[in-house]
Amino acid sequence: MTTRTRVNPLVIWAPVSVALLVAVFVAWIGWPVQPARLPEGASIVDVYLISDELSKPAERGQTDGWFGGLGLPCGTDAWYVEANNTAMCAVLDGPKGVVAVNTRDKQISLPDASQTALKVWATEADAGTEQHTTRVLLVQDSTAVAVVALASPATAAPVD
């Protein structure tokens, strides 16, 4: 009579389960990030002033692909932002407050009250300095959604 050693199923399934959980976690962390999009209609966003003197251009696509979102192309003190077919490492001042924006057909517009608020915050930040704020970053739920040029604050460029 031959005897077979019986392997406990727990010895097999425990490592398989752990390996599966690790694989799912790695895939979830590394999944390419889609650009943030505001829902159609009115939304409330946080306002951050972009310091043009401290911000610098960057190469597009730094956070694309698998695990691109885990990279820090701008270090820890700047936000990597792509908008208007350009990329930058934006050094921010804020949040300065919140404003309302309207989204329609992927176009973001700012009501007059929001435009005025942006200009007031930029003027206050520039007072007593030689700095001239020219751009603002709009953020919703800790995700950049649009860049506003203060020269034409009626519209915003969605973040790519």
Coordinates of C-alpha atoms in Angstrom, one line a residue:
M1 CA 0.0 0.0 0.0
T2 CA 1.4 3.4 -1.0
T3 CA 0.7 6.5 1.0
R4 CA 0.4 9.9 -0.5
T5 CA 1.2 13.0 1.3
R6 CA -1.8 15.2 1.4
V7 CA -1.0 18.9 1.0
N8 CA -3.2 21.1 3.1
P9 CA -5.2 23.4 0.8
L10 CA -4.4 26.3 3.0
V11 CA -0.7 26.0 2.0
I12 CA -1.7 26.4 -1.6
W13 CA -4.4 29.0 -1.4
A14 CA -2.8 31.4 1.0
P15 CA 0.2 32.3 -1.2
V16 CA -2.1 32.3 -4.3
S17 CA -4.5 34.7 -2.6
V18 CA -1.7 37.0 -1.4
A19 CA -0.1 37.0 -4.9
L20 CA -3.5 37.9 -6.4
L21 CA -4.1 40.7 -4.0
V22 CA -0.6 42.1 -4.7
A23 CA -1.2 41.9 -8.5
V24 CA -4.5 43.7 -8.2
F25 CA -3.0 46.4 -5.9
V26 CA -0.1 47.0 -8.4
A27 CA -2.5 47.2 -11.3
W28 CA -4.7 49.7 -9.4
I29 CA -1.8 51.9 -8.3
G30 CA -0.3 51.8 -11.8
W31 CA -3.4 52.3 -13.9
P32 CA -2.9 55.3 -16.1
V33 CA -4.7 58.4 -14.7
Q34 CA -7.4 60.0 -16.9
P35 CA -7.6 63.8 -16.9
A36 CA -10.0 65.3 -14.4
R37 CA -13.2 66.5 -16.0
L38 CA -15.8 68.8 -14.4
P39 CA -19.4 67.6 -14.7
E40 CA -21.7 69.5 -17.1
G41 CA -23.3 72.5 -15.4
A42 CA -22.2 74.6 -12.4
S43 CA -19.3 73.5 -10.2
I44 CA -17.4 75.0 -7.3
V45 CA -13.6 74.8 -7.5
D46 CA -10.6 75.9 -5.3
V47 CA -8.4 78.7 -6.7
Y48 CA -4.6 78.6 -6.6
L49 CA -2.4 81.3 -8.0
I50 CA 0.4 80.1 -10.2
S51 CA 3.7 81.8 -9.4
D52 CA 5.1 82.5 -12.9
E53 CA 8.6 83.4 -11.5
L54 CA 9.0 80.1 -9.7
S55 CA 7.2 77.9 -12.2
K56 CA 9.0 76.3 -15.1
P57 CA 8.2 74.6 -18.4
A58 CA 8.2 70.8 -18.4
E59 CA 8.1 68.1 -21.0
R60 CA 4.6 66.8 -21.8
G61 CA 3.6 63.2 -20.9
Q62 CA 5.6 63.0 -17.7
T63 CA 2.8 61.2 -15.9
D64 CA 1.5 59.1 -18.8
G65 CA 1.5 55.4 -18.9
W66 CA 1.7 52.7 -16.3
F67 CA 3.1 54.1 -13.0
G68 CA 3.5 57.6 -14.5
G69 CA 1.3 59.0 -11.8
L70 CA 3.7 57.7 -9.1
G71 CA 6.6 59.8 -10.6
L72 CA 7.4 63.3 -9.3
P73 CA 8.5 65.1 -12.5
C74 CA 8.4 68.4 -10.6
G75 CA 9.7 67.3 -7.2
T76 CA 7.6 67.7 -4.1
D77 CA 7.1 71.4 -4.2
A78 CA 5.4 71.9 -7.5
W79 CA 2.4 70.5 -9.4
Y80 CA 2.8 69.0 -12.8
V81 CA 0.1 70.5 -15.0
E82 CA -0.6 69.9 -18.7
A83 CA -3.0 72.4 -20.4
N84 CA -3.1 74.1 -23.9
N85 CA -0.7 71.5 -25.3
T86 CA 2.0 72.6 -22.9
A87 CA 3.3 71.3 -19.6
M88 CA 4.6 73.1 -16.5
C89 CA 5.9 72.5 -13.0
A90 CA 3.6 75.0 -11.3
V91 CA 4.5 76.5 -8.0
L92 CA 1.2 77.5 -6.3
D93 CA 0.0 80.1 -3.8
G94 CA -3.2 79.2 -2.1
P95 CA -5.9 78.1 -1.9
K96 CA -7.2 81.6 -2.1
G97 CA -10.8 80.7 -2.0
V98 CA -13.5 79.1 -4.1
V99 CA -15.3 80.2 -7.3
A100 CA -18.1 79.0 -9.4
V101 CA -17.5 77.7 -12.9
N102 CA -19.9 76.5 -15.7
T103 CA -19.1 73.6 -17.9
R104 CA -20.8 73.0 -21.2
D105 CA -19.6 70.8 -24.1
K106 CA -16.2 70.4 -22.3
Q107 CA -15.8 74.2 -22.3
I108 CA -15.3 75.9 -18.9
S109 CA -16.5 79.4 -18.5
L110 CA -16.3 81.7 -15.4
P111 CA -19.2 84.0 -14.4
D112 CA -18.4 87.7 -13.9
A113 CA -18.3 87.3 -10.1
S114 CA -15.7 84.5 -10.4
Q115 CA -13.6 86.6 -12.8
T116 CA -13.6 89.5 -10.4
A117 CA -12.6 87.3 -7.5
L118 CA -9.6 85.9 -9.4
K119 CA -8.4 89.4 -10.3
V120 CA -8.8 90.6 -6.7
W121 CA -6.8 87.6 -5.3
A122 CA -4.1 88.1 -7.9
T123 CA -3.9 91.8 -7.2
E124 CA -3.7 91.2 -3.4
A125 CA -0.9 88.6 -3.9
D126 CA 1.1 91.0 -6.2
A127 CA 0.8 94.0 -3.9
G128 CA 4.2 95.2 -2.6
T129 CA 6.1 92.8 -4.9
E130 CA 7.3 93.0 -8.5
Q131 CA 5.5 89.8 -9.2
H132 CA 2.6 89.8 -11.6
T133 CA 0.3 86.8 -11.5
T134 CA -0.9 85.8 -14.9
R135 CA -2.4 82.4 -14.4
V136 CA -4.6 80.6 -12.0
L137 CA -5.1 76.9 -11.4
L138 CA -8.6 75.6 -10.6
V139 CA -8.7 72.5 -8.4
Q140 CA -11.6 70.2 -7.5
D141 CA -11.2 67.4 -4.9
S142 CA -7.4 67.9 -4.9
T143 CA -7.2 67.4 -8.7
A144 CA -6.2 70.1 -11.1
V145 CA -9.1 70.7 -13.6
A146 CA -8.3 73.9 -15.5
V147 CA -5.9 76.8 -16.0
V148 CA -7.2 80.3 -16.3
A149 CA -5.2 83.1 -18.0
L150 CA -6.0 86.3 -16.2
A151 CA -5.7 88.2 -19.5
S152 CA -8.9 86.4 -20.6
P153 CA -10.5 85.1 -17.4
A154 CA -13.9 84.4 -19.0
T155 CA -12.8 80.9 -20.1
A156 CA -10.5 78.3 -18.7
A157 CA -8.2 75.7 -20.4
P158 CA -9.1 72.2 -19.2
V159 CA -6.2 70.2 -17.8
D160 CA -5.1 67.5 -20.2

